[in-house]
Amino acid sequence: MHTEPTLTDPGEPSGVAAMLINDAGQYLLHLRDTTPGIDDPGVFSFVRGGRDEQETCREAMVRELDEEVRIAVPDLRPYTVIPGHAPDGAVLSFIQIFIGTWNGDARTLPIGEGVLCHWADGDDIGRLPMCPWTTDVIVSHRAGVRAADGRPAADSPVREPRS
């Protein structure tokens, strides 16, 4: 039986993010605020956050979705793991990206953190101020990038972070 790692397992993702897509193929983006010390201030990204002590990635993602936008996503599943970089390009940590479907009105979400949420068409991605890794994940998703095992990335098991 496979169990999801906790923070006590070094090298595992310390951050989580949700790539939520509606039935029209749009991506739910969350405009981050400019609070001092926040990562990627003032740009669009996925709803995201960090893991608390002993929390699995899934538990953290469910908590962050509830805290930031008050939604539950029944089909939420692991999509990929990406590196989180410092401004100088050094890898600081890893981020577990989840994927799921949600079809609500982004304009009416009760924002617990950040500024607003917005549905964006894939063609809009290059025109919005965005967190670079968020752009990369969406571009890869739209291109149907395949994992090393030959399956679409969304159907592949979670990829282990590399140090």
PDB file of C-alpha atoms in Angstrom:
ATOM      1  CA  MET A   1       0.000   0.000   0.000  1.00  0.00           C
ATOM      2  CA  HIS A   2       1.349   3.429  -0.974  1.00  0.00           C
ATOM      3  CA  THR A   3       1.130   6.221   1.566  1.00  0.00           C
ATOM      4  CA  GLU A   4       1.663   9.862   0.740  1.00  0.00           C
ATOM      5  CA  PRO A   5       4.872  11.307   2.221  1.00  0.00           C
ATOM      6  CA  THR A   6       4.934  13.836   5.026  1.00  0.00           C
ATOM      7  CA  LEU A   7       7.329  16.723   5.637  1.00  0.00           C
ATOM      8  CA  THR A   8       9.561  14.477   7.715  1.00  0.00           C
ATOM      9  CA  ASP A   9      10.574  12.776   4.451  1.00  0.00           C
ATOM     10  CA  PRO A  10      13.308  15.089   3.074  1.00  0.00           C
ATOM     11  CA  GLY A  11      13.172  15.933  -0.615  1.00  0.00           C
ATOM     12  CA  GLU A  12       9.403  15.642  -0.873  1.00  0.00           C
ATOM     13  CA  PRO A  13       7.322  18.601  -2.088  1.00  0.00           C
ATOM     14  CA  SER A  14       6.851  21.318   0.494  1.00  0.00           C
ATOM     15  CA  GLY A  15       4.395  23.282  -1.662  1.00  0.00           C
ATOM     16  CA  VAL A  16       1.129  22.429  -3.392  1.00  0.00           C
ATOM     17  CA  ALA A  17      -0.879  24.060  -6.186  1.00  0.00           C
ATOM     18  CA  ALA A  18      -4.175  23.255  -7.934  1.00  0.00           C
ATOM     19  CA  MET A  19      -4.574  23.488 -11.715  1.00  0.00           C
ATOM     20  CA  LEU A  20      -8.362  23.683 -11.895  1.00  0.00           C
ATOM     21  CA  ILE A  21     -10.026  23.486 -15.295  1.00  0.00           C
ATOM     22  CA  ASN A  22     -13.676  24.015 -16.163  1.00  0.00           C
ATOM     23  CA  ASP A  23     -15.683  22.204 -18.840  1.00  0.00           C
ATOM     24  CA  ALA A  24     -14.923  25.049 -21.281  1.00  0.00           C
ATOM     25  CA  GLY A  25     -11.185  24.285 -20.952  1.00  0.00           C
ATOM     26  CA  GLN A  26     -10.412  27.446 -18.992  1.00  0.00           C
ATOM     27  CA  TYR A  27      -7.914  27.595 -16.129  1.00  0.00           C
ATOM     28  CA  LEU A  28      -8.781  29.059 -12.731  1.00  0.00           C
ATOM     29  CA  LEU A  29      -6.157  31.655 -11.878  1.00  0.00           C
ATOM     30  CA  HIS A  30      -5.677  33.368  -8.542  1.00  0.00           C
ATOM     31  CA  LEU A  31      -4.250  36.895  -8.477  1.00  0.00           C
ATOM     32  CA  ARG A  32      -1.733  37.027  -5.649  1.00  0.00           C
ATOM     33  CA  ASP A  33      -1.605  40.068  -3.411  1.00  0.00           C
ATOM     34  CA  THR A  34       1.451  42.199  -2.716  1.00  0.00           C
ATOM     35  CA  THR A  35       1.837  41.469   0.986  1.00  0.00           C
ATOM     36  CA  PRO A  36       5.531  41.816   1.938  1.00  0.00           C
ATOM     37  CA  GLY A  37       7.277  38.453   1.895  1.00  0.00           C
ATOM     38  CA  ILE A  38       4.734  36.674  -0.319  1.00  0.00           C
ATOM     39  CA  ASP A  39       6.066  34.583  -3.220  1.00  0.00           C
ATOM     40  CA  ASP A  40       5.234  35.925  -6.678  1.00  0.00           C
ATOM     41  CA  PRO A  41       3.371  39.062  -5.563  1.00  0.00           C
ATOM     42  CA  GLY A  42       0.925  40.742  -7.932  1.00  0.00           C
ATOM     43  CA  VAL A  43       0.771  37.988 -10.549  1.00  0.00           C
ATOM     44  CA  PHE A  44      -1.666  35.243 -11.463  1.00  0.00           C
ATOM     45  CA  SER A  45      -0.947  31.710 -10.348  1.00  0.00           C
ATOM     46  CA  PHE A  46      -2.865  28.646  -9.239  1.00  0.00           C
ATOM     47  CA  VAL A  47      -4.434  28.459  -5.795  1.00  0.00           C
ATOM     48  CA  ARG A  48      -1.451  27.256  -3.818  1.00  0.00           C
ATOM     49  CA  GLY A  49       0.277  27.073  -0.490  1.00  0.00           C
ATOM     50  CA  GLY A  50       2.670  25.217   1.738  1.00  0.00           C
ATOM     51  CA  ARG A  51       2.391  22.025   3.728  1.00  0.00           C
ATOM     52  CA  ASP A  52       2.075  22.088   7.486  1.00  0.00           C
ATOM     53  CA  GLU A  53       4.027  19.704   9.704  1.00  0.00           C
ATOM     54  CA  GLN A  54       2.995  16.040   9.168  1.00  0.00           C
ATOM     55  CA  GLU A  55       0.464  17.043   6.482  1.00  0.00           C
ATOM     56  CA  THR A  56       0.349  15.114   3.199  1.00  0.00           C
ATOM     57  CA  CYS A  57       0.327  16.991  -0.099  1.00  0.00           C
ATOM     58  CA  ARG A  58      -3.344  16.074  -0.616  1.00  0.00           C
ATOM     59  CA  GLU A  59      -4.301  17.269   2.871  1.00  0.00           C
ATOM     60  CA  ALA A  60      -2.439  20.533   2.280  1.00  0.00           C
ATOM     61  CA  MET A  61      -4.120  21.088  -1.088  1.00  0.00           C
ATOM     62  CA  VAL A  62      -7.614  20.429   0.280  1.00  0.00           C
ATOM     63  CA  ARG A  63      -6.887  22.829   3.167  1.00  0.00           C
ATOM     64  CA  GLU A  64      -5.497  25.547   0.878  1.00  0.00           C
ATOM     65  CA  LEU A  65      -8.513  25.349  -1.460  1.00  0.00           C
ATOM     66  CA  ASP A  66     -10.795  25.741   1.544  1.00  0.00           C
ATOM     67  CA  GLU A  67      -8.782  28.576   3.128  1.00  0.00           C
ATOM     68  CA  GLU A  68      -8.174  30.584  -0.021  1.00  0.00           C
ATOM     69  CA  VAL A  69     -11.373  30.139  -2.069  1.00  0.00           C
ATOM     70  CA  ARG A  70     -13.757  27.935  -0.038  1.00  0.00           C
ATOM     71  CA  ILE A  71     -14.168  25.175  -2.627  1.00  0.00           C
ATOM     72  CA  ALA A  72     -13.898  21.394  -2.609  1.00  0.00           C
ATOM     73  CA  VAL A  73     -12.776  19.552  -5.741  1.00  0.00           C
ATOM     74  CA  PRO A  74     -13.911  15.901  -5.693  1.00  0.00           C
ATOM     75  CA  ASP A  75     -11.760  14.796  -8.667  1.00  0.00           C
ATOM     76  CA  LEU A  76      -8.554  16.445  -7.389  1.00  0.00           C
ATOM     77  CA  ARG A  77      -5.569  14.224  -8.235  1.00  0.00           C
ATOM     78  CA  PRO A  78      -1.777  14.530  -8.517  1.00  0.00           C
ATOM     79  CA  TYR A  79      -0.582  15.872 -11.868  1.00  0.00           C
ATOM     80  CA  THR A  80       3.154  16.513 -11.619  1.00  0.00           C
ATOM     81  CA  VAL A  81       5.926  17.753  -9.341  1.00  0.00           C
ATOM     82  CA  ILE A  82       7.906  20.836 -10.322  1.00  0.00           C
ATOM     83  CA  PRO A  83      10.892  22.608  -8.780  1.00  0.00           C
ATOM     84  CA  GLY A  84      10.341  25.880  -6.925  1.00  0.00           C
ATOM     85  CA  HIS A  85      13.134  28.323  -7.721  1.00  0.00           C
ATOM     86  CA  ALA A  86      14.726  31.238  -5.903  1.00  0.00           C
ATOM     87  CA  PRO A  87      15.149  34.514  -7.837  1.00  0.00           C
ATOM     88  CA  ASP A  88      18.725  33.435  -8.686  1.00  0.00           C
ATOM     89  CA  GLY A  89      17.445  30.190 -10.250  1.00  0.00           C
ATOM     90  CA  ALA A  90      18.484  27.846  -7.440  1.00  0.00           C
ATOM     91  CA  VAL A  91      15.993  25.092  -6.616  1.00  0.00           C
ATOM     92  CA  LEU A  92      14.556  25.826  -3.170  1.00  0.00           C
ATOM     93  CA  SER A  93      11.906  23.143  -2.926  1.00  0.00           C
ATOM     94  CA  PHE A  94       9.417  21.124  -4.932  1.00  0.00           C
ATOM     95  CA  ILE A  95       5.744  21.819  -5.608  1.00  0.00           C
ATOM     96  CA  GLN A  96       3.139  19.084  -6.044  1.00  0.00           C
ATOM     97  CA  ILE A  97       0.727  20.200  -8.755  1.00  0.00           C
ATOM     98  CA  PHE A  98      -2.774  18.751  -8.558  1.00  0.00           C
ATOM     99  CA  ILE A  99      -5.359  18.808 -11.343  1.00  0.00           C
ATOM    100  CA  GLY A 100      -9.123  18.826 -11.050  1.00  0.00           C
ATOM    101  CA  THR A 101     -12.388  20.118 -12.465  1.00  0.00           C
ATOM    102  CA  TRP A 102     -14.425  22.975 -11.076  1.00  0.00           C
ATOM    103  CA  ASN A 103     -17.203  24.806 -12.925  1.00  0.00           C
ATOM    104  CA  GLY A 104     -18.204  27.645 -10.606  1.00  0.00           C
ATOM    105  CA  ASP A 105     -18.229  31.385 -11.102  1.00  0.00           C
ATOM    106  CA  ALA A 106     -14.725  32.636 -10.286  1.00  0.00           C
ATOM    107  CA  ARG A 107     -16.038  36.175  -9.706  1.00  0.00           C
ATOM    108  CA  THR A 108     -18.119  35.060  -6.727  1.00  0.00           C
ATOM    109  CA  LEU A 109     -15.466  33.086  -4.866  1.00  0.00           C
ATOM    110  CA  PRO A 110     -14.935  34.305  -1.304  1.00  0.00           C
ATOM    111  CA  ILE A 111     -11.243  35.192  -1.431  1.00  0.00           C
ATOM    112  CA  GLY A 112      -9.497  34.291   1.825  1.00  0.00           C
ATOM    113  CA  GLU A 113      -6.068  35.233   0.510  1.00  0.00           C
ATOM    114  CA  GLY A 114      -5.016  37.077  -2.626  1.00  0.00           C
ATOM    115  CA  VAL A 115      -7.011  39.583  -4.659  1.00  0.00           C
ATOM    116  CA  LEU A 116      -9.359  37.771  -7.046  1.00  0.00           C
ATOM    117  CA  CYS A 117      -9.881  34.670  -9.142  1.00  0.00           C
ATOM    118  CA  HIS A 118     -10.353  34.620 -12.915  1.00  0.00           C
ATOM    119  CA  TRP A 119     -11.101  32.016 -15.576  1.00  0.00           C
ATOM    120  CA  ALA A 120      -8.526  32.306 -18.380  1.00  0.00           C
ATOM    121  CA  ASP A 121      -8.583  30.710 -21.798  1.00  0.00           C
ATOM    122  CA  GLY A 122      -5.374  28.976 -22.764  1.00  0.00           C
ATOM    123  CA  ASP A 123      -4.762  31.611 -25.438  1.00  0.00           C
ATOM    124  CA  ASP A 124      -4.795  34.348 -22.759  1.00  0.00           C
ATOM    125  CA  ILE A 125      -1.963  32.820 -20.766  1.00  0.00           C
ATOM    126  CA  GLY A 126       0.851  34.651 -22.578  1.00  0.00           C
ATOM    127  CA  ARG A 127      -0.870  38.025 -22.117  1.00  0.00           C
ATOM    128  CA  LEU A 128      -1.415  37.903 -18.361  1.00  0.00           C
ATOM    129  CA  PRO A 129       1.142  38.757 -15.670  1.00  0.00           C
ATOM    130  CA  MET A 130       1.831  35.250 -14.404  1.00  0.00           C
ATOM    131  CA  CYS A 131       4.114  33.280 -12.183  1.00  0.00           C
ATOM    132  CA  PRO A 132       6.593  31.664 -14.645  1.00  0.00           C
ATOM    133  CA  TRP A 133       6.136  28.092 -13.424  1.00  0.00           C
ATOM    134  CA  THR A 134       2.349  28.451 -13.632  1.00  0.00           C
ATOM    135  CA  THR A 135       2.710  29.472 -17.274  1.00  0.00           C
ATOM    136  CA  ASP A 136       5.026  26.501 -17.895  1.00  0.00           C
ATOM    137  CA  VAL A 137       2.583  24.008 -16.341  1.00  0.00           C
ATOM    138  CA  ILE A 138      -0.359  25.341 -18.372  1.00  0.00           C
ATOM    139  CA  VAL A 139       1.631  25.388 -21.624  1.00  0.00           C
ATOM    140  CA  SER A 140       2.752  21.797 -20.995  1.00  0.00           C
ATOM    141  CA  HIS A 141      -0.800  20.732 -20.154  1.00  0.00           C
ATOM    142  CA  ARG A 142      -2.202  22.347 -23.305  1.00  0.00           C
ATOM    143  CA  ALA A 143       0.497  20.702 -25.419  1.00  0.00           C
ATOM    144  CA  GLY A 144      -0.395  17.303 -23.986  1.00  0.00           C
ATOM    145  CA  VAL A 145       3.161  16.770 -22.797  1.00  0.00           C
ATOM    146  CA  ARG A 146       3.748  13.128 -22.163  1.00  0.00           C
ATOM    147  CA  ALA A 147       5.514  11.745 -19.127  1.00  0.00           C
ATOM    148  CA  ALA A 148       8.595   9.549 -19.341  1.00  0.00           C
ATOM    149  CA  ASP A 149       6.391   6.447 -19.166  1.00  0.00           C
ATOM    150  CA  GLY A 150       4.587   7.497 -22.373  1.00  0.00           C
ATOM    151  CA  ARG A 151       1.248   8.312 -20.761  1.00  0.00           C
ATOM    152  CA  PRO A 152      -0.236  11.809 -20.756  1.00  0.00           C
ATOM    153  CA  ALA A 153       1.210  13.678 -17.775  1.00  0.00           C
ATOM    154  CA  ALA A 154      -2.226  13.884 -16.140  1.00  0.00           C
ATOM    155  CA  ASP A 155      -2.523  10.082 -16.180  1.00  0.00           C
ATOM    156  CA  SER A 156       0.970   9.360 -14.921  1.00  0.00           C
ATOM    157  CA  PRO A 157       1.894   8.641 -11.339  1.00  0.00           C
ATOM    158  CA  VAL A 158       3.403  11.513  -9.418  1.00  0.00           C
ATOM    159  CA  ARG A 159       6.910  12.139 -10.680  1.00  0.00           C
ATOM    160  CA  GLU A 160       9.504  12.038  -7.956  1.00  0.00           C
ATOM    161  CA  PRO A 161      11.476  15.246  -7.440  1.00  0.00           C
ATOM    162  CA  ARG A 162      15.107  15.141  -8.431  1.00  0.00           C
ATOM    163  CA  SER A 163      17.751  16.800  -6.284  1.00  0.00           C
TER     164      SER A 163
END
